Short mmCIF file of C-alpha atoms and ligand atoms in Angstrom, two decimals:
data_model
loop_
_atom_site.label_atom_id
_atom_site.label_comp_id
_atom_site.label_asym_id
_atom_site.label_seq_id
_atom_site.Cartn_x
_atom_site.Cartn_y
_atom_site.Cartn_z
CA MET A 1 -24.99 -198.74 6.91
CA MET A 2 -26.68 -198.18 10.21
CA GLN A 3 -28.24 -201.17 11.91
CA GLN A 4 -31.60 -200.92 13.56
CA VAL A 5 -32.09 -197.93 15.82
CA PRO A 6 -33.11 -199.29 19.22
CA ASP A 7 -36.71 -198.75 20.25
CA ILE A 8 -36.52 -196.36 23.15
CA SER A 9 -40.06 -194.94 22.97
CA PHE A 10 -40.83 -196.25 26.46
CA LEU A 11 -37.92 -194.41 28.10
CA SER A 12 -38.52 -191.31 30.19
CA ASP A 13 -37.33 -187.95 28.85
CA GLU A 14 -34.41 -188.02 31.30
CA GLU A 15 -33.38 -191.47 30.11
CA LYS A 16 -33.63 -190.41 26.48
CA LEU A 17 -31.37 -187.47 27.20
CA TRP A 18 -28.92 -189.81 28.90
CA PHE A 19 -28.81 -192.03 25.82
CA ALA A 20 -28.52 -189.06 23.45
CA LYS A 21 -25.56 -187.76 25.45
CA ALA A 22 -23.97 -191.21 25.36
CA ILE A 23 -24.34 -191.27 21.57
CA ALA A 24 -22.86 -187.80 21.21
CA GLY A 25 -20.04 -188.77 23.56
CA MET A 26 -19.29 -191.87 21.51
CA VAL A 27 -19.21 -189.79 18.34
CA VAL A 28 -16.62 -187.38 19.74
CA ALA A 29 -14.68 -189.99 21.73
CA ASP A 30 -11.95 -190.40 19.11
CA GLY A 31 -11.48 -186.63 18.97
CA ARG A 32 -13.10 -186.13 15.57
CA VAL A 33 -16.51 -186.38 13.94
CA ASP A 34 -16.72 -187.93 10.52
CA SER A 35 -19.63 -188.01 8.12
CA ALA A 36 -20.79 -191.53 8.98
CA GLU A 37 -20.92 -190.56 12.64
CA VAL A 38 -23.11 -187.54 11.84
CA GLU A 39 -25.90 -189.99 10.94
CA PHE A 40 -25.90 -191.22 14.51
CA VAL A 41 -26.06 -187.68 15.86
CA LYS A 42 -29.17 -187.20 13.74
CA VAL A 43 -30.73 -190.25 15.36
CA ALA A 44 -30.01 -188.82 18.81
CA ILE A 45 -31.55 -185.48 17.86
CA GLY A 46 -34.53 -187.29 16.37
CA PHE A 47 -35.67 -188.77 19.65
CA SER A 48 -34.73 -185.81 21.87
CA ARG A 49 -36.93 -183.06 23.24
CA ARG A 50 -36.42 -179.74 21.54
CA GLU A 51 -34.80 -178.21 24.66
CA ASP A 52 -32.25 -181.05 24.79
CA VAL A 53 -31.02 -180.63 21.20
CA ALA A 54 -28.79 -177.73 22.21
CA THR A 55 -27.11 -179.88 24.88
CA ILE A 56 -26.33 -182.56 22.31
CA MET A 57 -25.09 -180.09 19.71
CA SER A 58 -22.78 -178.44 22.22
CA ILE A 59 -21.13 -181.81 22.97
CA ILE A 60 -20.45 -182.21 19.26
CA LYS A 61 -19.25 -178.63 18.76
CA GLN A 62 -16.98 -178.63 21.77
CA ASN A 63 -15.76 -182.09 20.88
CA GLN A 64 -15.89 -183.03 24.52
CA ILE A 65 -17.09 -186.20 26.22
CA PRO A 66 -20.08 -185.32 28.46
CA PRO A 67 -20.33 -186.33 32.13
CA LEU A 68 -22.91 -189.08 32.63
CA GLY A 69 -24.57 -190.42 35.76
CA VAL A 70 -25.61 -194.01 36.50
CA SER A 71 -28.54 -195.09 34.34
CA LYS A 72 -31.53 -197.01 35.64
CA ILE A 73 -32.68 -198.21 32.25
CA GLU A 74 -33.83 -201.85 32.34
CA SER A 75 -31.31 -204.35 31.10
CA LYS A 76 -32.84 -205.56 27.84
CA ALA A 77 -33.16 -202.04 26.47
CA SER A 78 -29.75 -201.09 27.77
CA PHE A 79 -28.16 -204.00 25.94
CA THR A 80 -29.61 -202.83 22.61
CA MET A 81 -28.39 -199.35 23.41
CA LEU A 82 -24.93 -200.63 24.17
CA LYS A 83 -24.78 -202.51 20.88
CA PHE A 84 -25.84 -199.34 19.11
CA LEU A 85 -22.94 -197.51 20.76
CA ALA A 86 -20.58 -200.32 19.75
CA GLU A 87 -21.66 -199.71 16.19
CA ILE A 88 -20.80 -196.00 16.37
CA MET A 89 -17.44 -196.98 17.76
CA VAL A 90 -16.41 -198.72 14.53
CA VAL A 91 -18.41 -196.83 11.91
CA ASP A 92 -15.32 -194.83 10.90
CA HIS A 93 -13.42 -198.13 10.44
CA LYS A 94 -11.10 -197.32 13.30
CA LEU A 95 -11.24 -198.27 16.93
CA SER A 96 -9.26 -195.95 19.14
CA GLU A 97 -8.32 -196.47 22.73
CA SER A 98 -10.35 -193.42 23.80
CA GLU A 99 -13.45 -194.85 22.13
CA VAL A 100 -13.12 -198.13 24.00
CA LEU A 101 -12.50 -196.29 27.28
CA PHE A 102 -15.69 -194.27 26.79
CA PHE A 103 -17.59 -197.39 25.74
CA ASN A 104 -16.48 -199.18 28.91
CA GLN A 105 -17.45 -196.17 31.01
CA VAL A 106 -20.95 -196.00 29.51
CA GLY A 107 -21.35 -199.75 29.74
CA LYS A 108 -20.50 -199.76 33.43
CA LEU A 109 -23.00 -196.94 34.07
CA LEU A 110 -25.59 -199.13 32.33
CA GLY A 111 -24.69 -201.90 34.76
CA PHE A 112 -22.66 -204.28 32.57
CA THR A 113 -19.67 -206.23 33.80
CA SER A 114 -16.24 -205.63 32.30
CA THR A 115 -16.27 -209.19 30.92
CA ILE A 116 -19.36 -208.51 28.81
CA LEU A 117 -18.04 -205.12 27.75
CA GLU A 118 -14.72 -206.58 26.75
CA ARG A 119 -16.43 -209.28 24.72
CA LEU A 120 -18.54 -206.66 22.93
CA TRP A 121 -15.74 -204.32 21.92
CA LYS A 122 -13.44 -207.18 21.02
CA THR A 123 -16.10 -208.62 18.72
CA ALA A 124 -16.48 -205.20 17.13
CA ARG A 125 -12.73 -204.96 16.69
CA GLN A 126 -12.51 -208.46 15.26
CA GLU A 127 -15.17 -207.60 12.70
CA LEU A 128 -13.23 -204.46 11.83
CA GLU A 129 -9.93 -206.28 11.42
CA LYS A 130 -11.07 -209.50 9.82
CA ASN A 131 -10.03 -208.43 6.33
CA LEU A 132 -6.72 -206.87 7.28
CA PRO A 133 -3.56 -208.55 5.99
CA ARG A 134 -1.81 -210.98 8.32
CA GLY A 135 1.81 -211.81 8.77
CA VAL A 136 4.48 -213.20 11.02
CA VAL A 137 7.20 -211.28 12.87
CA ASP A 138 10.47 -212.55 14.24
CA VAL A 139 11.39 -210.31 17.15
CA GLU A 140 15.04 -210.07 18.05
CA GLY A 141 15.62 -212.16 21.18
CA GLY A 142 11.92 -212.81 21.53
CA GLY A 143 10.50 -215.47 19.24
CA ARG A 144 8.06 -215.60 16.36
CA TYR A 145 4.48 -214.29 16.43
CA LYS A 146 1.49 -214.28 14.12
CA ILE A 147 0.21 -210.72 13.75
CA THR A 148 -2.46 -208.64 12.08
CA LEU A 149 -0.99 -205.75 10.08
CA LEU A 150 -2.91 -202.85 11.54
CA ASN A 151 -1.49 -199.88 9.78
CA MET A 152 0.78 -200.20 6.82
CA THR A 153 2.45 -197.49 4.78
CA GLY A 154 5.43 -197.44 2.44
CA LYS A 155 7.68 -196.68 5.41
CA HIS A 156 6.35 -198.54 8.42
CA PHE A 157 3.70 -200.86 9.84
CA SER A 158 2.16 -201.55 13.24
CA PHE A 159 0.82 -204.57 15.05
CA ARG A 160 -0.44 -205.71 18.45
CA LEU A 161 1.52 -208.10 20.62
CA ASN A 162 0.85 -209.57 24.06
CA LYS A 163 4.34 -208.72 25.25
CA ALA A 164 6.66 -205.76 25.16
CA VAL A 165 9.71 -205.81 22.90
CA THR A 166 13.13 -204.31 23.47
CA PRO A 167 13.25 -200.69 22.25
CA ASN A 168 14.97 -200.32 18.90
CA CYS A 169 15.23 -204.11 18.44
CA ARG A 170 15.35 -205.79 15.04
CA ILE A 171 12.08 -207.15 13.71
CA ILE A 172 11.76 -209.33 10.64
CA LEU A 173 8.40 -209.09 8.96
CA HIS A 174 6.95 -211.79 6.71
CA VAL A 175 3.70 -210.68 5.11
CA GLY A 176 1.25 -213.58 4.70
CA LYS A 177 -0.19 -214.66 1.34
CA SER A 178 -3.84 -215.55 0.94
CA ASN A 179 -2.89 -219.23 0.76
CA GLY A 180 -1.22 -219.19 4.16
CA SER A 181 2.38 -219.15 2.98
CA LEU A 182 4.66 -216.16 3.45
CA TRP A 183 6.29 -213.53 1.25
CA ASP A 184 10.01 -212.88 1.50
CA PRO A 185 11.21 -211.39 4.81
CA VAL A 186 11.74 -207.65 5.33
CA GLN A 187 14.30 -206.32 7.80
CA CYS A 188 12.68 -203.78 10.10
CA ARG A 189 13.41 -201.97 13.32
CA MET A 190 11.11 -201.27 16.24
CA ALA A 191 10.23 -197.57 16.30
CA LYS A 192 7.50 -197.07 18.89
CA GLN A 193 5.71 -199.05 21.55
CA HIS A 194 2.56 -198.20 23.46
CA ALA A 195 1.04 -200.20 26.32
CA GLU A 196 -2.71 -200.34 25.67
CA LYS A 197 -4.90 -198.99 28.45
CA ILE A 198 -7.84 -201.10 27.37
CA GLU A 199 -6.18 -204.48 27.31
CA ALA A 200 -3.77 -205.81 29.89
CA GLU A 201 -0.40 -207.05 28.63
CA THR A 202 -1.01 -205.74 25.15
CA TYR A 203 1.31 -203.47 23.25
CA LEU A 204 0.86 -201.56 20.06
CA ILE A 205 4.20 -201.70 18.29
CA SER A 206 5.27 -199.88 15.18
CA ALA A 207 8.33 -200.68 13.12
CA THR A 208 10.05 -199.10 10.14
CA TYR A 209 11.44 -200.98 7.15
CA GLU A 210 15.21 -200.97 6.94
CA GLN A 211 15.41 -202.08 3.34
CA PRO A 212 13.66 -201.05 0.12
CA ILE A 213 10.36 -202.87 -0.21
CA ALA A 214 9.35 -204.71 -3.37
CA GLU A 215 6.73 -207.10 -4.69
CA ILE A 216 8.58 -210.13 -3.30
CA HIS A 217 7.73 -208.78 0.17
CA GLY A 218 4.01 -208.59 -0.59
CA ILE A 219 3.84 -204.99 0.62
CA PRO A 220 3.17 -203.04 -2.63
CA GLN A 221 0.23 -205.41 -3.15
CA ILE A 222 -1.28 -204.26 0.14
CA LEU A 223 -0.61 -200.57 -0.47
CA ASP A 224 -2.04 -200.60 -3.99
CA PRO A 225 -4.50 -203.51 -4.15
CA GLU A 226 -6.16 -202.25 -7.30
CA LYS A 227 -3.02 -202.47 -9.35
CA TYR A 228 -2.50 -206.06 -8.26
CA ALA A 229 -6.10 -207.25 -8.35
CA PRO A 230 -6.66 -210.18 -10.70
CA LYS A 231 -7.98 -209.11 -14.05
CA GLU A 232 -11.71 -209.44 -14.58
CA ASP A 233 -11.40 -212.23 -17.15
CA THR A 234 -9.80 -214.46 -14.52
CA VAL A 235 -12.75 -214.12 -12.15
CA LEU A 236 -15.00 -217.19 -11.91
CA HIS A 237 -18.74 -216.91 -12.08
CA PRO A 238 -19.87 -220.19 -10.53
CA ARG A 239 -23.43 -221.45 -10.85
CA LEU A 240 -23.65 -221.73 -7.06
CA ASN A 241 -23.71 -218.27 -5.47
CA SER A 242 -22.01 -219.63 -2.35
CA LEU A 243 -18.81 -220.04 -4.39
CA HIS A 244 -16.36 -217.56 -5.82
CA GLY A 245 -12.85 -217.83 -7.14
CA HIS A 246 -10.44 -217.37 -10.01
CA TYR A 247 -9.08 -219.22 -12.97
CA VAL A 248 -5.52 -220.33 -12.38
CA LYS A 249 -2.78 -221.73 -14.56
CA CYS A 250 -0.83 -224.96 -14.06
CA PHE A 251 2.83 -224.47 -13.15
CA VAL A 252 3.70 -227.92 -14.49
CA CYS A 253 2.23 -227.90 -18.00
CA GLY A 254 0.97 -224.34 -18.48
CA THR A 255 -2.71 -225.29 -18.92
CA GLU A 256 -4.82 -222.19 -18.36
CA LYS A 257 -8.36 -221.57 -17.11
CA ILE A 258 -8.38 -224.13 -14.33
CA PRO A 259 -11.23 -223.10 -12.02
CA PHE A 260 -10.13 -222.54 -8.44
CA TYR A 261 -13.32 -222.42 -6.38
CA ARG A 262 -13.55 -221.05 -2.88
CA LEU A 263 -16.44 -221.24 -0.51
CA ARG A 264 -17.78 -217.94 0.84
CA SER A 265 -16.92 -217.72 4.49
CA ARG A 266 -19.54 -218.75 7.04
CA SER A 267 -21.97 -219.66 4.25
CA MET A 268 -22.54 -223.29 5.32
CA VAL A 269 -23.55 -225.11 8.46
CA THR A 270 -20.84 -227.68 9.04
CA LYS A 271 -20.38 -230.65 11.33
CA PRO A 272 -17.12 -232.44 12.03
CA ASN A 273 -17.10 -236.24 11.87
CA ILE A 274 -15.53 -238.32 14.65
CA PHE A 275 -12.09 -237.62 13.16
CA GLY A 276 -12.65 -233.89 13.01
CA VAL A 277 -13.17 -233.82 9.22
CA VAL A 278 -15.54 -230.98 8.39
CA THR A 279 -18.68 -232.00 6.51
CA TYR A 280 -21.26 -229.63 5.05
CA LEU A 281 -24.87 -229.99 6.19
CA LYS A 282 -26.87 -227.12 4.75
CA SER A 283 -26.72 -223.48 3.81
CA ALA A 284 -26.29 -221.14 6.78
CA GLY A 285 -28.35 -218.42 5.14
CA ASN A 286 -29.63 -217.58 1.70
CA LEU A 287 -26.73 -218.83 -0.36
CA ASP A 288 -26.88 -222.06 -2.38
CA PHE A 289 -25.86 -225.22 -0.59
CA CYS A 290 -22.45 -226.58 -1.58
CA ASN A 291 -20.69 -229.67 -0.27
CA PHE A 292 -17.32 -228.03 -0.61
CA ASN A 293 -15.37 -231.20 0.21
CA LEU A 294 -16.21 -232.31 -3.33
CA LEU A 295 -14.48 -229.28 -4.83
CA ASP A 296 -11.57 -228.82 -2.46
CA VAL A 297 -8.87 -230.51 -4.54
CA LYS A 298 -8.30 -228.64 -7.81
CA VAL A 299 -7.05 -230.61 -10.79
CA CYS A 300 -5.19 -229.63 -13.95
CA PRO A 301 -6.82 -231.48 -16.87
CA GLY A 302 -3.63 -231.11 -18.90
CA CYS A 303 -1.17 -233.04 -16.74
CA GLY A 304 -3.14 -234.27 -13.74
CA PHE A 305 -1.41 -232.08 -11.16
CA ALA A 306 -3.80 -231.64 -8.25
CA SER A 307 -3.76 -229.66 -4.99
CA LYS A 308 -6.03 -227.90 -2.52
CA ASP A 309 -3.47 -225.17 -2.13
CA TYR A 310 -3.77 -221.93 -4.09
CA GLY A 311 -0.01 -221.45 -3.79
CA TYR A 312 0.65 -224.50 -5.98
CA PHE A 313 -1.09 -222.86 -8.94
CA HIS A 314 -0.10 -219.84 -10.98
CA ALA A 315 -2.59 -217.13 -10.05
CA ASN A 316 -0.83 -213.78 -10.39
CA PHE A 317 1.54 -212.54 -13.04
CA ASN A 318 4.52 -212.49 -10.71
CA ASP A 319 3.96 -215.88 -9.04
CA ARG A 320 6.93 -218.20 -9.05
CA PRO A 321 6.43 -221.97 -8.77
CA PRO A 322 7.02 -223.08 -5.17
CA PHE A 323 8.70 -226.27 -6.40
CA ASP A 324 11.20 -227.39 -9.04
CA VAL A 325 8.99 -227.88 -12.09
CA GLU A 326 11.64 -229.72 -14.14
CA ARG A 327 12.24 -232.24 -11.36
CA PHE A 328 8.51 -232.67 -10.91
CA LYS A 329 8.08 -233.56 -14.58
CA GLN A 330 10.58 -236.43 -14.40
CA GLY A 331 8.56 -239.63 -14.40
CA TRP A 332 5.32 -237.73 -13.71
CA GLY A 333 3.54 -238.62 -16.95
CA GLN A 334 3.83 -242.32 -16.28
CA LYS A 335 2.89 -242.02 -12.64
CA ILE A 336 -0.37 -240.16 -13.27
CA GLN A 337 -1.29 -241.68 -16.65
CA SER A 338 -4.16 -243.98 -15.70
CA LYS A 339 -5.81 -241.44 -13.38
CA LEU A 340 -5.41 -238.69 -15.97
CA GLN A 341 -7.10 -240.82 -18.62
CA GLU A 342 -9.97 -241.44 -16.24
CA LEU A 343 -10.26 -237.72 -15.63
CA GLN A 344 -10.16 -236.76 -19.28
CA LEU A 345 -13.18 -238.98 -19.97
CA GLN A 346 -15.27 -236.76 -17.69
CA GLN A 347 -13.20 -233.61 -17.67
CA GLU A 348 -16.11 -231.22 -17.83
CA SER A 349 -17.94 -232.59 -14.82
CA CYS A 350 -14.72 -232.78 -12.83
CA LEU A 351 -13.96 -229.09 -13.45
CA SER A 352 -17.52 -227.87 -12.92
CA ASP A 353 -18.87 -226.65 -9.58
CA ASN A 354 -21.18 -229.64 -9.68
CA ARG A 355 -18.46 -232.28 -9.36
CA PRO A 356 -19.94 -235.71 -8.67
CA ILE A 357 -18.55 -237.76 -5.80
CA ASP A 358 -16.74 -240.29 -8.03
CA MET A 359 -14.90 -237.40 -9.68
CA ALA A 360 -14.14 -235.91 -6.25
CA ILE A 361 -12.68 -239.26 -5.18
CA LEU A 362 -10.55 -239.27 -8.34
CA ALA A 363 -9.44 -235.68 -7.67
CA ASN A 364 -8.41 -236.68 -4.15
CA ARG A 365 -6.38 -239.63 -5.46
CA MET A 366 -4.66 -237.28 -7.91
CA GLY A 367 -4.04 -234.82 -5.07
CA VAL A 368 -2.36 -237.57 -3.05
CA THR A 369 -0.19 -238.58 -6.03
CA SER A 370 0.78 -234.95 -6.76
CA MET A 371 1.61 -234.00 -3.18
CA THR A 372 3.56 -237.25 -2.67
CA LYS A 373 5.60 -236.47 -5.76
CA LEU A 374 6.29 -232.99 -4.38
CA VAL A 375 7.50 -234.58 -1.14
CA GLU A 376 9.93 -236.74 -3.16
CA ILE A 377 11.46 -233.77 -4.94
CA SER A 378 11.58 -231.38 -1.98
CA ASP A 379 14.84 -230.91 -0.09
CA ASP A 380 13.34 -228.83 2.68
CA PRO A 381 12.16 -230.84 5.72
CA GLU A 382 9.68 -228.12 6.73
CA THR A 383 8.05 -228.15 3.26
CA ARG A 384 7.91 -231.94 3.30
CA ASN A 385 6.06 -231.87 6.62
CA VAL A 386 3.53 -229.37 5.29
CA LEU A 387 2.98 -231.48 2.16
CA LEU A 388 2.63 -234.71 4.12
CA ARG A 389 0.06 -233.10 6.38
CA GLU A 390 -1.89 -232.11 3.28
CA VAL A 391 -1.71 -235.71 1.99
CA ALA A 392 -2.99 -236.99 5.34
CA SER A 393 -5.85 -234.52 5.28
CA ILE A 394 -6.86 -235.61 1.77
CA HIS A 395 -6.90 -239.24 2.97
CA MET A 396 -9.19 -238.22 5.83
CA VAL A 397 -11.69 -236.55 3.48
CA GLN A 398 -11.44 -239.54 1.18
CA ALA A 399 -12.28 -241.84 4.11
CA GLN A 400 -15.40 -239.74 4.74
CA PHE A 401 -16.38 -240.02 1.03
CA TYR A 402 -15.99 -243.80 1.01
CA MET A 403 -18.00 -244.10 4.20
CA GLU A 404 -20.78 -242.03 2.61
CA GLN A 405 -20.70 -244.58 -0.22
CA ASN A 406 -20.96 -247.44 2.30
CA LEU A 407 -17.48 -248.63 1.38
CA ARG A 408 -16.12 -249.24 4.87
CA ASP A 409 -13.05 -251.25 3.83
CA LYS A 410 -11.91 -248.51 1.49
CA ALA A 411 -12.68 -245.84 4.08
CA GLU A 412 -10.62 -247.67 6.68
CA SER A 413 -7.74 -248.13 4.32
CA GLU A 414 -7.71 -244.33 3.85
CA LEU A 415 -7.65 -243.93 7.63
CA ARG A 416 -4.66 -246.28 7.75
CA SER A 417 -2.86 -244.23 5.10
CA ALA A 418 -3.45 -241.02 7.07
CA GLN A 419 -2.36 -242.77 10.27
CA LYS A 420 0.85 -244.00 8.65
CA ILE A 421 1.78 -240.50 7.48
CA ALA A 422 0.86 -238.83 10.76
CA ASN A 423 2.96 -241.41 12.63
CA GLU A 424 5.87 -240.82 10.32
CA ILE A 425 5.92 -237.04 10.77
CA PHE A 426 4.68 -236.83 14.35
CA GLU A 427 8.15 -237.01 15.92
CA ARG A 428 9.45 -234.31 13.61
CA LEU A 429 6.67 -231.82 14.27
CA ILE A 430 6.75 -229.17 16.96
CA GLY A 431 4.18 -226.73 18.33
CA VAL A 432 0.65 -226.50 16.98
CA PRO A 433 1.14 -228.98 14.08
CA SER A 434 2.38 -231.63 16.55
CA LEU A 435 -0.80 -231.17 18.59
CA HIS A 436 -2.96 -231.51 15.48
CA ALA A 437 -1.13 -234.68 14.47
CA ALA A 438 -1.49 -236.06 18.01
CA LEU A 439 -5.23 -235.48 17.94
CA LEU A 440 -5.62 -237.17 14.57
CA LEU A 441 -3.56 -240.18 15.67
CA PHE A 442 -5.58 -240.40 18.87
CA ARG A 443 -8.92 -240.37 17.09
CA ILE A 444 -7.81 -243.05 14.63
CA ALA A 445 -6.38 -245.19 17.44
CA ILE A 446 -9.66 -244.99 19.38
CA TYR A 447 -11.60 -245.93 16.25
CA PHE A 448 -9.48 -249.05 15.71
CA LYS A 449 -9.44 -249.77 19.49
CA GLU A 450 -5.65 -249.48 19.57
CA LEU A 451 -5.67 -248.35 23.17
CA LYS A 452 -1.96 -248.72 23.77
CA ASP A 453 -1.25 -246.17 21.01
CA ALA A 454 -4.03 -243.95 22.31
CA GLY A 455 -2.52 -244.07 25.79
CA GLN A 456 0.85 -242.99 24.47
CA ILE A 457 -0.68 -239.95 22.85
CA MET A 458 -2.58 -239.08 26.00
CA ARG A 459 0.72 -239.08 27.85
CA PHE A 460 2.20 -236.82 25.18
CA THR A 461 -0.55 -234.23 25.64
CA ASP A 462 -0.59 -234.61 29.43
CA ASN A 463 3.11 -233.78 29.53
CA TYR A 464 2.92 -231.14 26.85
CA ASN A 465 2.70 -228.14 29.16
CA LYS A 466 3.96 -229.84 32.30
CA ASP A 467 6.15 -226.96 33.40
CA GLY A 468 3.54 -224.40 32.40
CA GLN A 469 5.99 -222.92 29.90
CA LEU A 470 3.34 -221.95 27.33
CA SER A 471 2.17 -218.38 27.66
CA LYS A 472 -1.59 -218.11 28.07
CA GLY A 473 -3.21 -216.49 25.08
CA SER A 474 -0.61 -217.84 22.62
CA ASP A 475 -1.85 -219.90 19.66
CA GLU A 476 0.06 -222.88 20.95
CA TYR A 477 -1.55 -222.66 24.38
CA LYS A 478 -5.03 -222.48 22.83
CA ALA A 479 -4.30 -225.44 20.56
CA TYR A 480 -2.95 -227.35 23.56
CA ILE A 481 -6.13 -226.76 25.59
CA VAL A 482 -8.42 -227.68 22.68
CA THR A 483 -6.40 -230.83 21.93
CA LYS A 484 -6.31 -231.93 25.56
CA ASN A 485 -10.06 -231.43 26.02
CA THR A 486 -10.96 -233.09 22.72
CA ILE A 487 -8.77 -236.07 23.56
CA LYS A 488 -10.44 -236.38 26.94
CA ASN A 489 -13.94 -236.19 25.41
CA THR A 490 -13.03 -238.69 22.70
CA TYR A 491 -11.67 -241.03 25.34
CA ASP A 492 -14.86 -240.72 27.40
CA ASP A 493 -16.93 -241.51 24.30
CA ARG A 494 -14.77 -244.45 23.24
CA GLU A 495 -17.44 -247.06 24.04
CA LEU A 496 -19.81 -245.35 21.62
CA ILE A 497 -17.39 -245.92 18.77
CA ASP A 498 -17.95 -249.46 17.57
CA ARG A 499 -16.68 -249.68 14.03
CA GLU A 500 -18.52 -252.93 13.27
CA LYS A 501 -21.86 -251.30 14.00
CA MET A 502 -21.31 -247.79 12.68
CA SER A 503 -22.81 -246.89 9.33
CA SER A 504 -21.24 -243.45 9.27
CA PHE A 505 -18.38 -241.57 10.88
CA PHE A 506 -20.77 -239.75 13.19
CA LEU A 507 -22.01 -240.58 16.66
CA GLU A 508 -25.77 -240.64 16.35
ZN1 LIG B 601 -0.90 -229.20 -15.73
#
C-alpha cells in the first residue's frame, strides 16, 4: 500500500512538473509498468496542471526516462519526495539496476550526496529482501560465503557476492533452515556473472544445479511453500499478540503439542546487560509486552528434553532428529528425574506463554542438562562447539535471572559456568564464534577484576587482523570491529563495574 503522498502544495508549477516527471521516470525505469506503479502515476497526474498531463502520459507510453534539470526545491520537501520515489522503486517487489541508477540521478539533481542516496536505496533493498531465504555457498578455490537467495527456480539460483568468481567454477549451495542450520549440499556450477553498476565490487552471480534437487536440499520447500507450510492445527495462538509459533513434537519421547513460541521481530525495546545478554524493557509499538527470555528454552513435559533451538524438535513431517535418539536415551531418565518431577508439578504454567521466572529458571537448568547430554553423545567437534556455546548462553541468561532475584552468589556461579565453557572451547573456535567467545570471556574477566585474563584477550583481538587479511565488508571483519570496540569501551568503563556494589547487571 502506498505510504503518505508528500505535501507539495507549496511548490511552483514548474517544480510540480519536475516531480511528476521524476515519478513517471521512476515508474518506467525498470522498462515496464505494473499495476501497483500505475497508482503512483495517478498521484503525479493528480497534482499536475492539465497541460502537463500529456507530458507525463507520453513518458509512460514511450516507456522512456525523461531528461531532468537540477531542482531548486528546498531540502526538507525534497527528502520526502526522494523517499516517495524510493517507494516506487520497490513497489513491484523488484529492484533493478536501472531503477537505482535513475534514483541516484534524481537524488543528485535534488542535491543529495551519494552516501545518503546509497543508504536510502540499500535500506529499500534490505526491506525487500528481508524475507528471502538465506544460504551458504562454497565457491571452488574461493572460500565460503553467507548469501541471500535472490532468484530461485527449479533449475538455477542467483546471489550477490562482493567478489568475482572464476567462470564456470563449481559452487556448492547449502540452503539455510529457519533455525540457522543448513540443508544438505547441492552441487552447482556458475553460469553467469554480472558486475553491478550501482555497487562497487559487487557481482550478481547465477548458478545452475548439477544434480536433481529434493527435499533434503530445502529447495522444493522454497519453490512451493504452500505445500510445505505447517498445517493449521499446529499453529499456536498465544495469549500475547507479540508471540507466534507452532506446536512441535519431542524427538526423544514423541510427546506432541509442545508449544514453541517465537517473538515477533522488532516488537520489543531491548537493552543488553553488561555481559551483552539481551533483556526486554517494553513493547516497541502496539503489541503486548513479553519478556521473551522467560520463554526462550522450550521443554518437553514428557521426558524433560529442553532446547532453545527449533532444529532440536520435530516440526515438519520430514524432519530427522539431528542427534542419535537411542544414545540420548541411555541414562537420560535418571539424569533428568528430579528436574522433570519439579516441572510436572507445574507443567501448565511452564508451557504457557505466561511462564513465571522460577519455571524459566527450571527450564534453563533443563536446557543445560539436555545440551550437555547432547555434547556427550556427539562425535562431531563442530556440533559440540555449537552445543557448548548454547549451554554458555543459557548460563548467561540464568545469571541475569538470578541477579533480578537478588541472588548474586547464584548469578555469579552461572557466570563462572559460562566462563569455564567459553574458556574450554575458545582455543578450538575460529572466525566469528571465536570473537564472540573472546568478548564474553573479556566481559566476565572485567566483572571479576581478573585483569591478567582480560589483558590476554585484548592481545588476542589486537592481533586478530594484524596483517589486514580480513576483507572489509565480510561478516568476520564486521564482527572483529564490533568486538574490538566493545572490548575497548568495556575496558574504559572497568572502574564503574564494582560487583560488591552493583544491584543489577547494568551500569546505572
Ligand atoms: Zn520428550
